[in-house]
Short mmCIF file of C-alpha atoms and ligand atoms in Angstrom, two decimals:
data_model
loop_
_atom_site.label_atom_id
_atom_site.label_comp_id
_atom_site.label_asym_id
_atom_site.label_seq_id
_atom_site.Cartn_x
_atom_site.Cartn_y
_atom_site.Cartn_z
CA MET A 143 41.30 26.74 58.33
CA LEU A 144 39.13 25.82 61.29
CA ASN A 145 36.94 28.81 60.26
CA ASP A 146 39.72 31.28 61.01
CA ARG A 147 40.41 33.54 58.01
CA ARG A 148 43.54 34.87 59.71
CA SER A 149 45.20 31.46 60.04
CA HIS A 150 46.22 30.72 56.43
CA GLY A 151 44.74 33.70 54.56
CA LEU A 152 45.72 33.91 50.92
CA TRP A 153 47.38 30.51 50.84
CA GLU A 154 44.16 28.75 51.76
CA ARG A 155 42.33 30.66 49.04
CA THR A 156 44.73 29.65 46.24
CA ALA A 157 46.16 26.24 47.25
CA PRO A 158 44.88 23.11 45.49
CA PRO A 159 42.72 20.95 47.78
CA ALA A 160 44.46 18.67 50.26
CA PRO A 161 44.36 14.93 49.55
CA ALA A 162 41.39 13.20 51.20
CA THR A 163 42.20 12.09 54.73
CA GLU A 164 40.24 10.78 57.71
CA ARG A 165 40.32 10.87 61.48
CA LEU A 166 42.26 8.09 63.15
CA THR A 167 39.93 5.35 64.35
CA GLY A 168 40.63 1.84 65.58
CA ASP A 169 44.03 0.39 66.46
CA LEU A 170 46.79 0.34 63.88
CA VAL A 171 50.32 -1.02 63.85
CA ALA A 172 53.02 0.67 61.76
CA ASP A 173 56.80 0.87 61.57
CA VAL A 174 56.88 4.60 62.34
CA ALA A 175 54.28 6.94 63.86
CA ILE A 176 54.86 10.61 63.03
CA VAL A 177 53.11 13.40 64.93
CA GLY A 178 52.47 16.55 62.85
CA ALA A 179 51.74 17.04 59.13
CA GLY A 180 54.10 19.89 58.26
CA TYR A 181 57.18 19.82 56.04
CA THR A 182 59.23 17.79 58.53
CA GLY A 183 56.68 15.08 59.34
CA LEU A 184 55.49 14.65 55.75
CA CYS A 185 59.02 14.53 54.29
CA THR A 186 59.99 11.96 56.90
CA ALA A 187 56.93 9.93 55.86
CA LEU A 188 57.65 10.34 52.15
CA TYR A 189 61.26 9.16 52.42
CA LEU A 190 60.30 6.32 54.78
CA ALA A 191 57.58 5.13 52.41
CA GLU A 192 60.05 5.25 49.52
CA ARG A 193 62.26 2.94 51.60
CA GLY A 194 59.39 0.48 52.05
CA LEU A 195 58.69 1.35 55.71
CA GLY A 196 55.13 1.76 56.98
CA ALA A 197 54.73 5.40 58.06
CA VAL A 198 51.60 6.83 59.68
CA VAL A 199 51.30 10.61 60.10
CA ILE A 200 48.88 11.82 62.78
CA GLU A 201 47.88 15.50 62.51
CA ALA A 202 45.88 17.38 65.15
CA ALA A 203 44.08 19.66 62.70
CA GLU A 204 44.64 19.73 58.93
CA ILE A 205 47.61 19.18 56.60
CA GLY A 206 49.80 22.28 56.84
CA PHE A 207 47.83 23.66 59.79
CA GLY A 208 51.01 24.67 61.64
CA ALA A 209 53.65 27.10 60.39
CA ALA A 210 54.06 25.17 57.11
CA GLY A 211 50.78 26.40 55.63
CA ARG A 212 51.27 30.01 56.78
CA SER A 213 54.87 30.77 55.86
CA THR A 214 56.17 33.44 53.46
CA GLY A 215 57.27 30.69 51.10
CA LEU A 216 60.93 31.72 50.75
CA VAL A 217 62.95 28.57 50.07
CA ASN A 218 66.28 29.65 51.50
CA ALA A 219 69.55 27.77 51.74
CA GLY A 220 70.87 29.41 54.86
CA LEU A 221 69.70 30.19 58.34
CA TRP A 222 69.43 33.55 60.03
CA VAL A 223 72.94 33.09 61.36
CA MET A 224 76.10 33.58 59.31
CA PRO A 225 77.78 30.40 57.98
CA SER A 226 80.73 31.05 60.33
CA ALA A 227 78.41 31.11 63.34
CA LEU A 228 77.39 27.52 62.61
CA LYS A 229 80.95 26.32 63.14
CA GLU A 230 81.41 28.55 66.18
CA THR A 231 78.24 27.19 67.82
CA LEU A 232 78.33 23.57 66.70
CA GLY A 233 82.07 23.01 66.30
CA PRO A 234 83.83 22.07 63.05
CA LEU A 235 82.32 18.56 62.67
CA TYR A 236 78.64 19.45 62.98
CA GLY A 237 79.19 22.93 61.51
CA ASP A 238 80.51 21.38 58.28
CA ARG A 239 77.72 18.80 58.19
CA TRP A 240 75.15 21.56 58.53
CA LEU A 241 76.66 23.68 55.82
CA ASN A 242 76.87 20.70 53.46
CA LEU A 243 73.27 19.78 54.15
CA LEU A 244 71.84 23.29 53.94
CA ARG A 245 73.82 24.73 51.05
CA ASP A 246 71.90 22.65 48.49
CA SER A 247 68.69 22.21 50.47
CA PRO A 248 66.51 24.32 48.12
CA ARG A 249 67.53 21.98 45.30
CA THR A 250 66.03 19.07 47.28
CA VAL A 251 62.75 20.99 47.58
CA PHE A 252 62.76 21.72 43.82
CA GLU A 253 63.55 18.06 43.01
CA ILE A 254 60.60 16.86 45.11
CA ILE A 255 58.32 19.39 43.41
CA ASP A 256 59.53 18.27 39.96
CA LYS A 257 59.49 14.54 40.72
CA HIS A 258 55.95 14.55 42.10
CA ASN A 259 54.71 17.31 39.84
CA LEU A 260 53.45 19.46 42.73
CA PRO A 261 51.53 22.58 41.61
CA CYS A 262 52.85 25.13 44.12
CA GLU A 263 53.75 28.32 42.20
CA LEU A 264 57.47 27.44 42.25
CA LYS A 265 59.86 30.20 41.13
CA ARG A 266 63.57 29.36 41.02
CA ALA A 267 64.78 32.93 40.50
CA GLY A 268 66.46 33.16 43.91
CA THR A 269 65.91 35.41 46.89
CA ILE A 270 67.24 38.88 47.70
CA HIS A 271 68.29 39.87 51.22
CA CYS A 272 68.04 43.65 51.05
CA GLY A 273 70.46 45.81 53.04
CA ALA A 274 68.29 48.45 54.70
CA ASP A 275 71.05 50.77 55.93
CA LYS A 276 74.83 51.01 56.37
CA LYS A 277 74.87 48.27 59.01
CA GLY A 278 72.65 46.03 56.91
CA VAL A 279 74.83 46.53 53.83
CA ALA A 280 77.91 45.51 55.85
CA GLU A 281 76.01 42.46 57.12
CA ILE A 282 75.03 41.19 53.67
CA ALA A 283 78.56 41.90 52.35
CA GLU A 284 80.00 39.66 55.07
CA ARG A 285 77.33 37.01 54.41
CA ALA A 286 78.19 37.08 50.70
CA ARG A 287 81.91 36.81 51.44
CA GLN A 288 81.37 33.75 53.63
CA TRP A 289 79.07 31.97 51.17
CA GLN A 290 81.31 32.79 48.20
CA ALA A 291 84.24 31.22 50.11
CA LEU A 292 82.08 28.06 50.12
CA ASP A 293 81.51 28.37 46.34
CA ALA A 294 77.84 29.29 46.75
CA PRO A 295 76.27 31.22 43.83
CA VAL A 296 75.54 34.45 45.72
CA GLN A 297 76.31 37.99 44.62
CA ILE A 298 75.99 41.52 45.89
CA LEU A 299 73.72 43.84 43.91
CA ASP A 300 74.33 47.59 44.02
CA ALA A 301 71.53 50.12 44.56
CA ASN A 302 70.58 50.26 40.86
CA GLU A 303 70.58 46.49 40.46
CA THR A 304 68.58 46.05 43.67
CA ARG A 305 66.04 48.62 42.46
CA ALA A 306 65.75 46.88 39.09
CA LYS A 307 65.20 43.45 40.67
CA THR A 308 62.91 44.51 43.54
CA GLY A 309 61.11 47.55 42.12
CA SER A 310 61.95 49.50 45.28
CA SER A 311 64.39 52.37 45.72
CA ALA A 312 64.55 51.79 49.48
CA PHE A 313 67.67 49.63 49.53
CA PRO A 314 71.29 50.62 48.91
CA ALA A 315 72.29 47.00 48.20
CA GLY A 316 71.02 43.42 48.10
CA LEU A 317 72.39 39.89 48.40
CA LEU A 318 71.09 37.73 45.56
CA ASP A 319 71.12 34.01 46.36
CA LEU A 320 70.59 32.03 43.19
CA ARG A 321 70.14 28.74 45.03
CA ALA A 322 66.86 29.89 46.57
CA GLY A 323 63.31 30.36 45.30
CA THR A 324 59.69 30.82 46.32
CA ILE A 325 56.68 28.53 46.63
CA GLN A 326 53.04 28.68 47.64
CA PRO A 327 53.70 27.04 51.02
CA LEU A 328 50.30 25.48 51.71
CA ALA A 329 50.24 24.07 48.16
CA TYR A 330 53.69 22.56 48.74
CA VAL A 331 52.80 20.92 52.05
CA ARG A 332 49.51 19.58 50.64
CA GLY A 333 51.49 18.25 47.68
CA LEU A 334 53.96 16.57 50.03
CA ALA A 335 51.06 14.84 51.74
CA GLY A 336 49.76 13.60 48.40
CA ALA A 337 53.24 12.35 47.42
CA ALA A 338 53.71 10.58 50.78
CA ILE A 339 50.30 8.90 50.47
CA ALA A 340 51.03 7.85 46.88
CA ALA A 341 54.32 6.34 48.09
CA GLY A 342 52.44 4.25 50.68
CA ALA A 343 52.27 6.41 53.82
CA THR A 344 49.01 7.02 55.68
CA VAL A 345 47.96 10.48 56.92
CA PHE A 346 45.27 11.04 59.54
CA THR A 347 43.91 14.53 60.28
CA ALA A 348 41.67 16.02 63.00
CA SER A 349 43.37 13.59 65.39
CA PRO A 350 45.35 15.29 68.16
CA VAL A 351 47.73 12.84 69.81
CA GLU A 352 46.85 12.95 73.50
CA HIS A 353 49.20 10.40 75.00
CA ILE A 354 52.32 8.49 74.14
CA ALA A 355 53.47 5.53 76.17
CA ARG A 356 55.73 2.55 75.87
CA GLU A 357 53.94 -0.78 75.30
CA GLY A 358 56.48 -3.58 75.21
CA ARG A 359 58.89 -2.83 72.36
CA LEU A 360 56.47 -0.42 70.69
CA TRP A 361 55.31 3.16 71.21
CA ARG A 362 51.58 3.57 71.61
CA LEU A 363 50.21 6.93 70.43
CA GLY A 364 46.62 7.57 71.45
CA THR A 365 44.01 9.96 70.07
CA GLN A 366 40.36 10.20 71.07
CA GLY A 367 39.37 7.99 68.14
CA GLY A 368 42.14 5.41 67.96
CA THR A 369 45.73 4.38 68.49
CA VAL A 370 48.85 3.69 66.48
CA ARG A 371 51.48 1.32 67.82
CA ALA A 372 54.88 1.63 66.18
CA LYS A 373 58.53 0.79 66.75
CA TRP A 374 59.48 4.44 66.19
CA ALA A 375 57.80 7.70 67.21
CA VAL A 376 58.76 10.98 65.49
CA LEU A 377 57.63 14.27 67.04
CA SER A 378 57.59 16.91 64.30
CA THR A 379 55.28 19.46 65.87
CA ASP A 380 57.73 22.42 66.08
CA THR A 381 56.09 25.67 67.24
CA TYR A 382 52.59 24.18 67.14
CA THR A 383 53.55 21.60 69.77
CA SER A 384 50.56 20.95 71.97
CA ARG A 385 50.54 20.68 75.73
CA ILE A 386 51.01 16.94 75.71
CA PHE A 387 54.69 17.54 74.93
CA PRO A 388 55.40 20.07 77.70
CA ASP A 389 59.18 19.79 77.36
CA LEU A 390 59.06 20.72 73.69
CA ARG A 391 56.69 23.66 74.26
CA GLY A 392 58.74 24.83 77.26
CA GLU A 393 61.89 25.26 75.19
CA GLN A 394 60.18 27.39 72.55
CA VAL A 395 60.20 31.17 72.62
CA VAL A 396 57.43 32.03 70.19
CA LEU A 397 57.71 34.94 67.79
CA PRO A 398 54.50 35.84 65.92
CA VAL A 399 54.80 36.66 62.20
CA PHE A 400 52.04 38.08 59.98
CA HIS A 401 51.37 38.88 56.33
CA VAL A 402 49.06 41.17 54.42
CA GLY A 403 48.25 40.54 50.75
CA THR A 404 46.87 43.03 48.24
CA VAL A 405 44.32 42.42 45.53
CA PRO A 406 45.98 41.39 42.23
CA LEU A 407 47.87 44.40 40.89
CA SER A 408 47.47 45.70 37.35
CA HIS A 409 49.83 44.19 34.76
CA SER A 410 51.77 47.43 34.39
CA ILE A 411 52.35 47.82 38.16
CA ARG A 412 53.15 44.18 38.80
CA ALA A 413 55.77 44.31 36.04
CA THR A 414 57.67 46.80 38.21
CA ILE A 415 57.71 44.73 41.43
CA LEU A 416 60.07 41.74 41.72
CA PRO A 417 59.69 41.31 37.94
CA GLU A 418 61.85 38.16 37.78
CA GLY A 419 59.94 36.41 40.59
CA HIS A 420 62.41 36.80 43.45
CA GLY A 421 61.35 36.66 47.09
CA ALA A 422 62.89 39.27 49.37
CA TRP A 423 63.35 40.44 52.93
CA ASP A 424 65.43 43.14 54.56
CA THR A 425 68.00 43.51 57.32
CA ARG A 426 65.95 45.71 59.68
CA THR A 427 65.75 44.59 63.31
CA VAL A 428 62.02 44.08 62.82
CA PRO A 429 62.35 42.88 59.24
CA THR A 430 60.01 43.21 56.27
CA ALA A 431 59.56 40.28 53.87
CA PHE A 432 57.93 40.77 50.47
CA ARG A 433 57.03 38.72 47.43
CA THR A 434 54.28 38.32 44.87
CA ASP A 435 52.03 35.38 44.00
CA ASP A 436 51.08 33.97 40.61
CA ALA A 437 48.01 36.24 40.37
CA GLY A 438 50.14 39.35 40.93
CA ARG A 439 49.22 40.06 44.53
CA LEU A 440 51.88 41.77 46.63
CA ILE A 441 52.49 40.07 49.98
CA VAL A 442 54.26 41.90 52.79
CA GLY A 443 55.10 40.39 56.16
CA SER A 444 56.81 41.19 59.44
CA VAL A 445 56.83 40.36 63.13
CA GLY A 446 53.46 40.65 64.88
CA ALA A 447 50.28 38.87 65.86
CA LEU A 448 46.97 39.83 64.24
CA ARG A 449 44.95 39.83 67.42
CA GLY A 450 43.73 42.50 69.81
CA ALA A 451 45.22 45.92 69.10
CA GLY A 452 47.84 44.23 66.92
CA THR A 453 45.34 43.58 64.12
CA VAL A 454 44.82 47.25 63.25
CA ILE A 455 48.37 48.33 64.08
CA HIS A 456 50.01 45.74 61.83
CA ARG A 457 47.46 46.07 59.03
CA ASN A 458 48.00 49.86 58.91
CA TRP A 459 51.76 49.35 59.06
CA GLY A 460 51.39 46.99 56.07
CA ARG A 461 49.64 49.74 54.08
CA ARG A 462 52.32 52.31 55.00
CA ARG A 463 55.13 49.88 54.28
CA ILE A 464 53.75 49.10 50.81
CA ARG A 465 53.54 52.85 50.09
CA ALA A 466 57.10 53.39 51.35
CA LEU A 467 58.64 50.50 49.41
CA PHE A 468 56.51 50.69 46.28
CA PRO A 469 54.98 54.17 45.84
CA GLN A 470 54.02 53.16 42.28
CA VAL A 471 51.29 50.94 43.78
CA GLY A 472 49.33 53.92 45.16
CA GLU A 473 46.29 53.23 47.36
CA VAL A 474 45.54 49.52 47.18
CA GLU A 475 43.02 47.25 48.86
CA LEU A 476 44.36 44.59 51.22
CA GLU A 477 42.51 41.40 50.42
CA HIS A 478 44.14 38.98 52.88
CA GLU A 479 45.81 38.96 56.28
CA TRP A 480 47.07 36.00 58.28
CA TYR A 481 49.63 35.12 60.92
CA GLY A 482 51.45 32.28 62.60
CA ARG A 483 54.25 31.62 65.02
CA ILE A 484 57.87 30.65 64.76
CA GLY A 485 59.92 29.13 67.58
CA MET A 486 63.20 30.82 68.42
CA THR A 487 66.35 29.74 70.20
CA ASN A 488 69.13 31.98 71.50
CA ASP A 489 71.59 30.59 68.95
CA HIS A 490 68.98 30.50 66.12
CA LEU A 491 69.56 26.77 65.57
CA PRO A 492 67.03 23.92 65.69
CA ARG A 493 67.25 21.09 68.22
CA LEU A 494 67.37 17.33 67.84
CA HIS A 495 66.06 15.38 70.83
CA VAL A 496 65.95 11.68 71.58
CA PRO A 497 63.73 11.63 74.69
CA ALA A 498 63.75 7.81 74.81
CA GLU A 499 64.82 4.85 72.71
CA ASN A 500 63.37 5.04 69.18
CA MET A 501 61.69 8.38 69.83
CA ILE A 502 63.03 11.41 68.01
CA ALA A 503 62.00 15.06 67.94
CA LEU A 504 63.18 17.82 65.65
CA THR A 505 62.05 21.27 66.59
CA ARG A 506 62.59 25.05 66.72
CA PHE A 507 63.35 25.96 63.14
CA ASN A 508 63.77 29.66 63.95
CA GLY A 509 61.65 30.75 61.00
CA ARG A 510 63.60 28.75 58.41
CA GLY A 511 61.75 25.49 57.94
CA ILE A 512 60.93 24.92 54.27
CA ALA A 513 64.25 23.69 52.92
CA PRO A 514 65.62 22.64 56.36
CA GLY A 515 62.40 20.75 57.28
CA THR A 516 62.51 19.00 53.91
CA VAL A 517 66.13 17.80 54.15
CA PHE A 518 65.91 17.05 57.89
CA GLY A 519 62.85 14.87 57.19
CA ARG A 520 64.95 12.96 54.69
CA GLU A 521 67.78 12.58 57.23
CA LEU A 522 65.36 11.33 59.92
CA ALA A 523 64.08 8.72 57.46
CA ARG A 524 67.65 7.67 56.66
CA HIS A 525 68.39 7.30 60.36
CA ILE A 526 65.23 5.30 61.11
CA SER A 527 65.83 3.01 58.14
CA GLY A 528 69.36 2.28 59.39
CA GLU A 529 71.27 4.19 56.67
CA LEU A 530 72.56 6.89 59.01
CA ARG A 531 73.73 6.48 62.58
CA LEU A 532 72.60 8.97 65.19
CA ASP A 533 76.16 10.22 65.62
CA GLY A 534 76.32 10.80 61.86
CA MET A 535 73.37 13.21 61.90
CA PHE A 536 73.56 16.92 61.19
CA LEU A 537 72.95 17.94 64.82
CA PRO A 538 74.15 16.56 68.12
CA VAL A 539 71.38 15.17 70.29
CA SER A 540 70.54 17.57 73.12
CA PRO A 541 68.14 17.46 76.07
CA ALA A 542 65.08 19.72 75.94
CA GLN A 543 65.82 22.75 78.11
CA SER A 544 63.28 25.28 79.30
CA ALA A 545 63.81 28.70 77.77
CA PRO A 546 64.46 31.22 80.53
CA PHE A 547 61.79 33.93 80.98
CA ARG A 548 59.84 32.43 78.07
CA ALA A 549 56.47 34.05 78.79
CA ILE A 550 58.04 37.46 79.40
CA ARG A 551 60.07 37.28 76.19
CA GLU A 552 57.05 36.18 74.15
CA GLY A 553 55.01 39.11 75.52
CA TYR A 554 57.90 41.46 74.81
CA TYR A 555 58.14 40.33 71.16
CA GLU A 556 54.41 40.72 70.56
CA LEU A 557 54.17 44.12 72.23
CA GLY A 558 57.53 45.27 70.83
CA ALA A 559 56.32 44.54 67.28
CA GLN A 560 53.21 46.65 67.91
CA ILE A 561 55.34 49.54 69.16
CA ALA A 562 57.72 49.21 66.19
CA HIS A 563 54.75 49.28 63.80
CA LEU A 564 52.96 52.30 65.28
CA PRO A 565 52.81 55.29 62.94
CA PRO A 566 55.78 57.66 63.34
CA VAL A 567 55.05 60.64 65.62
CA ARG A 568 55.20 63.92 63.65
C1 FAD B 1070 54.32 33.49 59.18
C2 FAD B 1070 55.50 32.56 58.97
C3 FAD B 1070 56.38 32.80 57.92
C4 FAD B 1070 57.43 31.88 57.67
N1 FAD B 1070 58.20 32.06 56.56
C5 FAD B 1070 59.14 31.13 56.24
C6 FAD B 1070 59.87 31.24 55.03
O1 FAD B 1070 59.66 32.14 54.20
N2 FAD B 1070 60.82 30.31 54.76
C7 FAD B 1070 61.07 29.26 55.62
O2 FAD B 1070 61.94 28.44 55.32
N3 FAD B 1070 60.37 29.12 56.78
C8 FAD B 1070 59.41 30.03 57.10
N4 FAD B 1070 58.69 29.89 58.25
C9 FAD B 1070 59.01 28.77 59.19
C10 FAD B 1070 58.43 27.45 58.70
O3 FAD B 1070 57.10 27.61 58.29
C11 FAD B 1070 58.52 26.42 59.86
O4 FAD B 1070 59.85 26.37 60.29
C12 FAD B 1070 58.07 25.05 59.38
O5 FAD B 1070 56.71 25.08 59.03
C13 FAD B 1070 58.31 23.97 60.43
O6 FAD B 1070 57.81 22.78 59.86
P1 FAD B 1070 57.37 21.56 60.73
O7 FAD B 1070 56.82 20.54 59.81
O8 FAD B 1070 58.51 21.14 61.58
O9 FAD B 1070 56.24 22.13 61.73
P2 FAD B 1070 54.80 22.73 61.40
O10 FAD B 1070 54.68 23.13 59.99
O11 FAD B 1070 54.52 23.79 62.40
O12 FAD B 1070 53.83 21.49 61.65
C14 FAD B 1070 53.61 20.97 62.95
C15 FAD B 1070 52.26 20.27 62.96
O13 FAD B 1070 52.15 19.49 64.17
C16 FAD B 1070 50.78 19.45 64.52
N5 FAD B 1070 50.64 19.02 65.93
C17 FAD B 1070 51.04 19.67 67.05
N6 FAD B 1070 50.70 18.97 68.15
C18 FAD B 1070 50.09 17.83 67.72
C19 FAD B 1070 49.51 16.70 68.37
N7 FAD B 1070 49.48 16.59 69.70
N8 FAD B 1070 48.94 15.72 67.62
C20 FAD B 1070 48.96 15.79 66.27
N9 FAD B 1070 49.49 16.85 65.60
C21 FAD B 1070 50.06 17.86 66.30
C22 FAD B 1070 50.30 20.88 64.26
O14 FAD B 1070 48.89 20.95 64.13
C23 FAD B 1070 51.07 21.22 62.97
O15 FAD B 1070 50.29 21.03 61.80
C24 FAD B 1070 57.63 30.77 58.53
C25 FAD B 1070 56.76 30.55 59.60
C26 FAD B 1070 55.69 31.43 59.81
C27 FAD B 1070 54.74 31.16 60.94
#
């Protein structure tokens, strides 16, 4: 996208085209103006349109330009944190609401895909969180115990079962979550846009919102080409928040994440790697995620930015990591590489802000935005349409707070990933 082959890589090559959209011109009036065409903004628009409300999405670049079009495509039910940590951090009321909302969130994604017939390489096989070492095995065992206590269909796989399902002998155990699945993420977000438009929403692209101001009882959102005036303004710009929302950018600590993708593997080799279509990632401190696509490419990802020295370091790490996890692949050409950014918080939980009356922002998904962004979009639409009070939402409203030492921490993550991915010294 935007002539950058490292922005969306493989996903841009294989996603169906986005629905036709235009730049915002002239002056429009709508019920709700939504900034950002990722999972959150487009799901909010879809559910609003289904409720008969006029929703206008304004996107700075293209549909799925932000993290949505770059992600690994693992549709997970949980967050990075343990279920118990949700209650510890949010208290029993919001902790329970979160768990209830998230536990079935992949099903909501699958229902949207089925209902609107979205071609996005959906696999409902589940995901596998691979224990990388003794500590990782203990971590997934505790995770499984907590989810099983909540009646979630998760199970621990032993080394043989993990090898059979992943095709790798590197892991002594795995946590199989049958609620989860995988998608082609750019195809999904483009499909969401098509579904929202078909339901009556309007989506403008190449239209960065440059100012937002109150005008009487309405919000006025201005771009270079035009304006939208609306009773409600939704800011769903997450980690790709531009400078016009300095508070939202200031609270984000950005972690870069990249992928490499091989050429399509031979039928005999691809039959040995994630043969049932699971997506997977491991418990290492700098984790590895891996999955395949419909054409049989192997995709491997981790923390790191593909720029400067990082490009070669992470690409070479990708080659070594593929050899270490899947020696059966042998030497293989890497056909694609791309990267994006995720926004982290200390407690690994998103934030819900209400900066002013009838303005709402949902941000900082901590690398888990597909299923959460989808169900949170629905909940925002329910709130705006009057079905759900603000104090009945899944998160308490909080003020935007600057992340301490943000720039230093961001530099540390980018450099630290390069150091972690350097070849081992012999
Ligand atoms: C490499 C990578 C891998 C990931 N893997 C996974 C995964 O496997 N599973 C998972 O659940 N999550 C994953 N994530 C996280 C997930 O992609 C995000 O949490 C999710 O995309 C957030 O969705 P969103 O709609 O809130 O924001 P985004 O998708 O980031 O969309 C925000 C949009 O706002 C637009 N915008 C910003 N400022 C303006 C403005 N001023 N005017 C107009 N538009 C504006 C941006 O251009 C952007 O398109 C991954 C993320 C990355 C980067």
